GROMACS .gro file of C-alpha atoms in nm:
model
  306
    1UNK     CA    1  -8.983   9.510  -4.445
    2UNK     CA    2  -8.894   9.610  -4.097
    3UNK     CA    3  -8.622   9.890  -4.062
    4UNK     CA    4  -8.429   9.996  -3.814
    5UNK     CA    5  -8.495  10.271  -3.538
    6UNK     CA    6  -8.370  10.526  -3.741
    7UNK     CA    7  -8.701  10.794  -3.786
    8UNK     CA    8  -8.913  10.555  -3.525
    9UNK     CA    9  -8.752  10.793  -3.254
   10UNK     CA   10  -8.913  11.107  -3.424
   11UNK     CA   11  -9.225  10.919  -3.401
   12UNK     CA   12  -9.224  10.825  -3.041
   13UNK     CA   13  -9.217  11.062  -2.760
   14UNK     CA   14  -9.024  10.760  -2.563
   15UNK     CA   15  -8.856  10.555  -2.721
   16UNK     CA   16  -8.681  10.283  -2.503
   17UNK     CA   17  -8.366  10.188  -2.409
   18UNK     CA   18  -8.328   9.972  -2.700
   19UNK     CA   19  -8.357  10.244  -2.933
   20UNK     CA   20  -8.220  10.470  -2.781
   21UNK     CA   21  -7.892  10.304  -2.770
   22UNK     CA   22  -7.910  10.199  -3.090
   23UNK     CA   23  -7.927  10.551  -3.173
   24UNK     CA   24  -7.644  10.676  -2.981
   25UNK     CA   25  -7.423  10.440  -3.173
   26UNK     CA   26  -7.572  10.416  -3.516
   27UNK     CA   27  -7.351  10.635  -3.713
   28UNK     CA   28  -7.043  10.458  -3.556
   29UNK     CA   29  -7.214  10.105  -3.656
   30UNK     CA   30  -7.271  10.238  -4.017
   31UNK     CA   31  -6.902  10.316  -4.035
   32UNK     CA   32  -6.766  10.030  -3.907
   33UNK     CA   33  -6.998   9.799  -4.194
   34UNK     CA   34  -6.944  10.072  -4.460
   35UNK     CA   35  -6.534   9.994  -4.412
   36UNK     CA   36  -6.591   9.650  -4.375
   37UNK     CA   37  -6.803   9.639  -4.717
   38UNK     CA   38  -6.713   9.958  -4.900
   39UNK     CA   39  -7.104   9.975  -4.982
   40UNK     CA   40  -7.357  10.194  -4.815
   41UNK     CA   41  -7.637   9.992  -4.940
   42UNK     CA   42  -7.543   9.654  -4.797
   43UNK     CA   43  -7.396   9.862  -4.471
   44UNK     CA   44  -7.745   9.980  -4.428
   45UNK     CA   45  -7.846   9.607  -4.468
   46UNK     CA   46  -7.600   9.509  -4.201
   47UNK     CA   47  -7.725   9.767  -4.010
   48UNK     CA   48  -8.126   9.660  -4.039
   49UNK     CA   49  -8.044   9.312  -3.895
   50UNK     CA   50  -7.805   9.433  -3.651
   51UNK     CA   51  -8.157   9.587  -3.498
   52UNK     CA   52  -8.335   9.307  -3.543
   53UNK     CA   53  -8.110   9.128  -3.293
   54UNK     CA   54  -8.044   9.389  -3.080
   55UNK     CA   55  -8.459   9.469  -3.017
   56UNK     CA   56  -8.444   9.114  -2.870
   57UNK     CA   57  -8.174   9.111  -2.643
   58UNK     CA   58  -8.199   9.142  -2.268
   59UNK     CA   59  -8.040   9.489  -2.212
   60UNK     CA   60  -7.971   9.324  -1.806
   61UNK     CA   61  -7.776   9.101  -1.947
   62UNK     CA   62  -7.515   9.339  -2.182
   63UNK     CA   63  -7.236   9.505  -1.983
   64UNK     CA   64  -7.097   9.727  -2.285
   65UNK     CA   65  -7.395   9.808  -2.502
   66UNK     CA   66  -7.136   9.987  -2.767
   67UNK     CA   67  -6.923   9.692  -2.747
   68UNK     CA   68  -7.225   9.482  -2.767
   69UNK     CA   69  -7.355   9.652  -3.085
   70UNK     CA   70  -7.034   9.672  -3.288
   71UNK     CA   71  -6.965   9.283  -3.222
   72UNK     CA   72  -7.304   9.229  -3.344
   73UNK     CA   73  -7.237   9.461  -3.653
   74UNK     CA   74  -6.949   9.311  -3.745
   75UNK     CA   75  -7.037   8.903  -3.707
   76UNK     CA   76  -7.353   9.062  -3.986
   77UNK     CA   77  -7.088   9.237  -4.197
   78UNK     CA   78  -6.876   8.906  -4.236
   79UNK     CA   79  -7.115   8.765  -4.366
   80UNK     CA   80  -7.278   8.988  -4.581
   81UNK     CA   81  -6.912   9.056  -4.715
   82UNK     CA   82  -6.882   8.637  -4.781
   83UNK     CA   83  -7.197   8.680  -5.018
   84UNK     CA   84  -7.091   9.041  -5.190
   85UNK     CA   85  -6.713   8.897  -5.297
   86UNK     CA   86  -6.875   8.580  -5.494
   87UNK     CA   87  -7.140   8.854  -5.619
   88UNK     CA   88  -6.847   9.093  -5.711
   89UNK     CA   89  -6.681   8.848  -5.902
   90UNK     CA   90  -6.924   8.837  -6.199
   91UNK     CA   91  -6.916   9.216  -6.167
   92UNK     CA   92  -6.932   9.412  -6.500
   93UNK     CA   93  -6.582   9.598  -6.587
   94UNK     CA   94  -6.352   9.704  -6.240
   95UNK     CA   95  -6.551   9.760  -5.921
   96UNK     CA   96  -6.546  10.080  -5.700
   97UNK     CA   97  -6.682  10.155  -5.341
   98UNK     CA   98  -6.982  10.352  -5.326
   99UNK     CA   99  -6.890  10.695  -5.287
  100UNK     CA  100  -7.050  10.894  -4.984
  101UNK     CA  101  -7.103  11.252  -4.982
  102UNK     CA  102  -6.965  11.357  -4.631
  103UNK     CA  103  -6.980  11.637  -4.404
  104UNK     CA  104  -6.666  11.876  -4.309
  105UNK     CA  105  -6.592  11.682  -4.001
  106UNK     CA  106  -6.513  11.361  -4.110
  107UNK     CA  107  -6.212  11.569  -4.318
  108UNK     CA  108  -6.121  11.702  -3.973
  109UNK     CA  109  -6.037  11.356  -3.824
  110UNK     CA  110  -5.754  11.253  -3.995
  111UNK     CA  111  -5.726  10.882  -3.937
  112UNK     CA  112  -6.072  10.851  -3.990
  113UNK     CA  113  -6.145  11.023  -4.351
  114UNK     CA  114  -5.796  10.813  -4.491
  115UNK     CA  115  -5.951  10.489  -4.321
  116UNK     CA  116  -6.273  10.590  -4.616
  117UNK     CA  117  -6.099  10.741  -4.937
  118UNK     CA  118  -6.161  10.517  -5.227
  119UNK     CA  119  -5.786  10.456  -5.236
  120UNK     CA  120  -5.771  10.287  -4.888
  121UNK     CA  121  -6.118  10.105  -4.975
  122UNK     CA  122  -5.978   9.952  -5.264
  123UNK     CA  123  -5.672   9.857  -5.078
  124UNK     CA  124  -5.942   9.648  -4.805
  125UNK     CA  125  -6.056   9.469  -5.098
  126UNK     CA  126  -5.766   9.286  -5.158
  127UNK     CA  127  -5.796   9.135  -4.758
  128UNK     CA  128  -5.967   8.794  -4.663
  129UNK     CA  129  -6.266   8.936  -4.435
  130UNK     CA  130  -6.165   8.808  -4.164
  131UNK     CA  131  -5.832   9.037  -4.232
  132UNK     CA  132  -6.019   9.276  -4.289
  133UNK     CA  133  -6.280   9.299  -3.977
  134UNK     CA  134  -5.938   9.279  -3.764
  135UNK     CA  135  -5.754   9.558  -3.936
  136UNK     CA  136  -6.067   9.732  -3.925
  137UNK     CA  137  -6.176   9.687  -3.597
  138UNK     CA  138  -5.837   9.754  -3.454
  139UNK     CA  139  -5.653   9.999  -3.668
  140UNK     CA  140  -5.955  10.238  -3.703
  141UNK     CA  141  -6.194  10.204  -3.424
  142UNK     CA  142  -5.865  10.118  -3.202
  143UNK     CA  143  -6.017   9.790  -3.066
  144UNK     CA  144  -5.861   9.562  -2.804
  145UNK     CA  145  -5.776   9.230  -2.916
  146UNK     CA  146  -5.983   9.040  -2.688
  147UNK     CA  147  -6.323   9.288  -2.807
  148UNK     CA  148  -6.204   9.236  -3.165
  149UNK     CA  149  -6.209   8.821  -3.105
  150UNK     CA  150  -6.513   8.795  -2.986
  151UNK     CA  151  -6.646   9.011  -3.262
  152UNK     CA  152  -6.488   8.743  -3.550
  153UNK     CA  153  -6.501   8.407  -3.327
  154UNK     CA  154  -6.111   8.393  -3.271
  155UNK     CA  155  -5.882   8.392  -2.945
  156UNK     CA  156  -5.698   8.672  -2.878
  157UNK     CA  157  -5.350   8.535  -3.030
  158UNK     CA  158  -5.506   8.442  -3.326
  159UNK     CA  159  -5.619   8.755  -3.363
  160UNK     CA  160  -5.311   8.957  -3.269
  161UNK     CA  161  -5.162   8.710  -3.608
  162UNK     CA  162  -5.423   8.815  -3.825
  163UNK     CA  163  -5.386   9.194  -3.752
  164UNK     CA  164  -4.962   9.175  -3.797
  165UNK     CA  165  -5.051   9.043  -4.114
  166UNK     CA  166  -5.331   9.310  -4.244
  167UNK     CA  167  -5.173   9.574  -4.144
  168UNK     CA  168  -4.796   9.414  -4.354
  169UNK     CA  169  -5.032   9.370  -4.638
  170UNK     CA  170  -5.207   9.722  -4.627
  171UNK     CA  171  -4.874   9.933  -4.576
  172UNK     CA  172  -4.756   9.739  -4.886
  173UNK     CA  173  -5.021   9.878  -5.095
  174UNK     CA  174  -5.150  10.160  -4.904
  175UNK     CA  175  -5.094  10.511  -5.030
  176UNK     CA  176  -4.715  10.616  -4.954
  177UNK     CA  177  -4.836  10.970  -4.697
  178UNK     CA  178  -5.160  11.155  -4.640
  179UNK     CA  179  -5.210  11.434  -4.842
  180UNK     CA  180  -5.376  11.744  -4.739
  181UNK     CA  181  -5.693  11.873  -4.897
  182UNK     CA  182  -5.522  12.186  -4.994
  183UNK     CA  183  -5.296  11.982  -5.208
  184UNK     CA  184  -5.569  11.748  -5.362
  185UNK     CA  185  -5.798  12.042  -5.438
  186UNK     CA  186  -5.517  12.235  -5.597
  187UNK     CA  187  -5.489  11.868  -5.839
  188UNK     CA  188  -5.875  11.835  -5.874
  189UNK     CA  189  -5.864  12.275  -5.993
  190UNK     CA  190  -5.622  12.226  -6.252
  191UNK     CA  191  -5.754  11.894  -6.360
  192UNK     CA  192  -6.055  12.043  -6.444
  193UNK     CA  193  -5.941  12.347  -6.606
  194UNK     CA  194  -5.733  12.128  -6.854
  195UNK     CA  195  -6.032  11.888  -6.908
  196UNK     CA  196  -6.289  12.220  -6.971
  197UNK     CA  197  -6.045  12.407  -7.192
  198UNK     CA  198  -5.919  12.118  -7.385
  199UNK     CA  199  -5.559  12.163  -7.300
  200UNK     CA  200  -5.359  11.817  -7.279
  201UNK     CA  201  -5.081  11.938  -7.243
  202UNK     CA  202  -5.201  12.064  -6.884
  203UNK     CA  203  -5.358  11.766  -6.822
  204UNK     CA  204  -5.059  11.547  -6.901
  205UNK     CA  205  -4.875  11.781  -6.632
  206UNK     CA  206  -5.110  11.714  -6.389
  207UNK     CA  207  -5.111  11.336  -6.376
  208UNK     CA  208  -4.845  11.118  -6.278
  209UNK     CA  209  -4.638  10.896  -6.519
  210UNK     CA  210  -4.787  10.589  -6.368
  211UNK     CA  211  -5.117  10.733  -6.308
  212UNK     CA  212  -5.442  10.462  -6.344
  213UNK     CA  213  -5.797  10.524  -6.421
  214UNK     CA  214  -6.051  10.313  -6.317
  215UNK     CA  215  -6.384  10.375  -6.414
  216UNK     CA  216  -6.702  10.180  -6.269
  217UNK     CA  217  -7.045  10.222  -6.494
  218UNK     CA  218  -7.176   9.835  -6.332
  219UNK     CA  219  -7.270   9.738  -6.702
  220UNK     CA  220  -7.533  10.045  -6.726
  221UNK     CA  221  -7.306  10.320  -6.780
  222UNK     CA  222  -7.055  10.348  -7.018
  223UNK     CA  223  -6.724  10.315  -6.858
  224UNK     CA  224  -6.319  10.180  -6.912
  225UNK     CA  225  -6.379   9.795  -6.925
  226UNK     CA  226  -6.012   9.779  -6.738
  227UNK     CA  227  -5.792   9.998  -6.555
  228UNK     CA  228  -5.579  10.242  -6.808
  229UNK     CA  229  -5.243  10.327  -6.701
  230UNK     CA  230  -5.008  10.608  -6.805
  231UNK     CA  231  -5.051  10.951  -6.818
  232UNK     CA  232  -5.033  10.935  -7.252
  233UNK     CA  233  -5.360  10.693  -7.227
  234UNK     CA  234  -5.517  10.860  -7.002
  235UNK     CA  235  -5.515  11.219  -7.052
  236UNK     CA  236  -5.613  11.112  -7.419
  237UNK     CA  237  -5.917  10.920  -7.322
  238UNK     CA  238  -6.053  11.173  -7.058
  239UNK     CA  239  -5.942  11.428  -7.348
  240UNK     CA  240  -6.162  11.290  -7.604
  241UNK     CA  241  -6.433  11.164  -7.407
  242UNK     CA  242  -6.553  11.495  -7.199
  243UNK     CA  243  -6.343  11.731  -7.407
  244UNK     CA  244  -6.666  11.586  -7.660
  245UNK     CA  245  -6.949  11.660  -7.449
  246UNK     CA  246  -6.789  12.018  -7.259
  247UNK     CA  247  -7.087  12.219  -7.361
  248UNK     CA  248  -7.320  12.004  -7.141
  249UNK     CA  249  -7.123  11.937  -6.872
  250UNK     CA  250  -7.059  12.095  -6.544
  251UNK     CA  251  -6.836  12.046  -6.260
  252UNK     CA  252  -6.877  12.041  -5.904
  253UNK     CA  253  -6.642  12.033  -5.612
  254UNK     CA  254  -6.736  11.787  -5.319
  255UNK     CA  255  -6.653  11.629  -4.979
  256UNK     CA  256  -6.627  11.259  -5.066
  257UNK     CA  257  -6.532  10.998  -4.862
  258UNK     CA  258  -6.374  11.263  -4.644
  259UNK     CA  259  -6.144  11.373  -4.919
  260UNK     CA  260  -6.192  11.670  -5.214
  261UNK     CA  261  -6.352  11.507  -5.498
  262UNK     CA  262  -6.555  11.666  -5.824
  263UNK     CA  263  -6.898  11.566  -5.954
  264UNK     CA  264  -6.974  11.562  -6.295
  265UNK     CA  265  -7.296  11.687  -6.449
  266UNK     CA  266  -7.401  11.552  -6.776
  267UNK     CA  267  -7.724  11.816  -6.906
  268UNK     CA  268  -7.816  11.938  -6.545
  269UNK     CA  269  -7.821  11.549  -6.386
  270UNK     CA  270  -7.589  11.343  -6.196
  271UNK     CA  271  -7.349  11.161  -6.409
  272UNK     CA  272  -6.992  11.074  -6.257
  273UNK     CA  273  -6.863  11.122  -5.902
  274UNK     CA  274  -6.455  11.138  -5.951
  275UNK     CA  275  -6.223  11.095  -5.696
  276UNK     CA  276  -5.858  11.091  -5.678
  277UNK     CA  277  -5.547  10.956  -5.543
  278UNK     CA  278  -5.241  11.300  -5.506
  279UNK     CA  279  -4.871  11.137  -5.505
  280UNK     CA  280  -4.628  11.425  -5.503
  281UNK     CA  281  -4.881  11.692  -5.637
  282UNK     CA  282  -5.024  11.486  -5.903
  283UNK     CA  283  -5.298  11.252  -5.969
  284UNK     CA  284  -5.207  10.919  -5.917
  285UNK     CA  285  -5.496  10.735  -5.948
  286UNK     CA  286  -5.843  10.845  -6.052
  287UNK     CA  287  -6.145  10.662  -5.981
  288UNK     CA  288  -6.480  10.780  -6.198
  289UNK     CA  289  -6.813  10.593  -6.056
  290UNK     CA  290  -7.044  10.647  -6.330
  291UNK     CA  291  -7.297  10.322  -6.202
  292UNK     CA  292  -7.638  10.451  -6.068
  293UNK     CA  293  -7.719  10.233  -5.820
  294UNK     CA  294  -7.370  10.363  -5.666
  295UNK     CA  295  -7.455  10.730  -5.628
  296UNK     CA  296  -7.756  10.738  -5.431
  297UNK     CA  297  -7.614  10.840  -5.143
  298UNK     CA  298  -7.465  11.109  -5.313
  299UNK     CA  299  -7.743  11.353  -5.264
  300UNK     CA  300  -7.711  11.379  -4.878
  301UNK     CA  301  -7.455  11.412  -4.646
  302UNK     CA  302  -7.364  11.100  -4.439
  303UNK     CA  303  -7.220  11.111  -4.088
  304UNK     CA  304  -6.933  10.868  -4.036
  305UNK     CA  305  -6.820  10.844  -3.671
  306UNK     CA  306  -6.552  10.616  -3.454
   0.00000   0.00000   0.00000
């Protein structure tokens, strides 16, 4: 299989203009696919035969090589996302982004780490991609229409249409504010104290009324085979499912997907990565990805960029 440029560099005392510009704009062409597909396997995918196109191109002939790179990156991610939402469909119990492991800047821009969060992700979902490339493109990476219609094979008042619409539909079901990390860690802290002590009374007064759990285990893991809502149901099922196995679990705080986030340890490995959604200084929504093949990139940082 041929990768992309990504080590090659190491290897090569001179690599050429192709790979080095590549390089320059890699971690912003990752981000742009990971958004667009809320997967950091098939983003590396899009990624691979983004290269593979862009080690043939004339570089004489590109004017923006940025531009260039992200319009290539995104016509890839379209259709990779076509194939992933007929493959998602026969998915086994709810489906959850991948969750990244992130480093302390991506926290730092604002904009960018709400544009990742698993809330916001799961929000994308519910857009057409072609929605979804435009709100992307534009409302994140800050786009101009005419860049963003070449990139998705529209004219420019087409696209202006499509992006009026996204972003109606995303403020409709988009998380009411931002929440600082202070505030989500505080939630995360006292969700875990009530969870390790057995106390559910605390942990019914740390979750909303309406709160919903989704859990994602991909048919390999044991996880909720729908979402659970209400803070009764749910405190009682997190209650008697780790309150069972405390002795051989830890807890770990973590950057994920820009945001405060736990990781759960099940006898010293790896079991659940558990991020959350803060309304008003409780957990609103809490999303457990328990699935393996999700929470690979979990044992590295990954550097997200716009």
């Amino acid at each position: 299989m041929v990768g992309t440029p990504q080590t090659a560099a190491a290897d090569d005392d001179r690599p050429n203009l192709a790979t080095e510009a590549f390089l320059a704009h890699r971690n912003l062409l990752f981000t742009v696919a990971y958004e667009m597909l809320g997967s950091a396997a098939d983003a590396e995918d899009v990624l691979q035969e983004t290269w593979l196109r862009w080690a043939g191109v004339d570089l004489g002939t590109v004017r923006d090589r940025r531009a260039y790179l992200v319009r290539v990156t995104t016509r890839q991610a379209l259709v990779r996302l076509r194939t992933v939402s007929r493959r998602r469909e026969s998915y086994v119990g709810p489906w959850l982004p991948e969750p990244l492991l992130t480093a302390p800047d991506v926290a730092e821009d604002v904009a960018l780490a709400d544009s990742v969060s698993m809330a916001m992700l799961l929000v994308l979902e519910t857009l057409a991609p072609t929605e979804r490339a435009v709100f992307v493109l534009r409302e994140v990476f800050d786009l101009g229409y005419d860049e963003i219609a070449e990139a998705v094979d529209k004219n420019p008042a087409a696209v202006r249409q499509i992006a009026h619409r996204a972003r109606a539909h995303v403020a409709a079901r988009r998380p009411r504010r931002v929440v600082s990390a202070a505030e989500t860690r505080y939630a995360l802290d006292a969700f875990q104290r009530a969870i390790e002590t057995g106390d559910l009374q605390g942990l019914l007064d740390i979750l909303a009324p309406d709160v919903v759990l989704l859990g994602d285990g991909g048919g390999v893991k044991q996880a909720v085979p729908r979402p659970i809502l209400g803070a009764d149901k749910v405190a009682r099922l997190l209650a008697g499912g780790w309150g069972k196995v405390a002795g051989s679990t830890s807890w770990r705080p973590a950057q994920v997907n820009g945001h405060p986030a736990l990781i759960v340890q099940l006898a010293g490995e790896m079991d659940t990565v558990l991020a959350v959604r803060v309304e008003g200084g409780r957990i609103a929504g809490i999303y457990a990805v328990r699935n393996p093949e999700k929470l690979s990139h979990m044992e590295r940082e990954t550097v997200l960029s716009r």
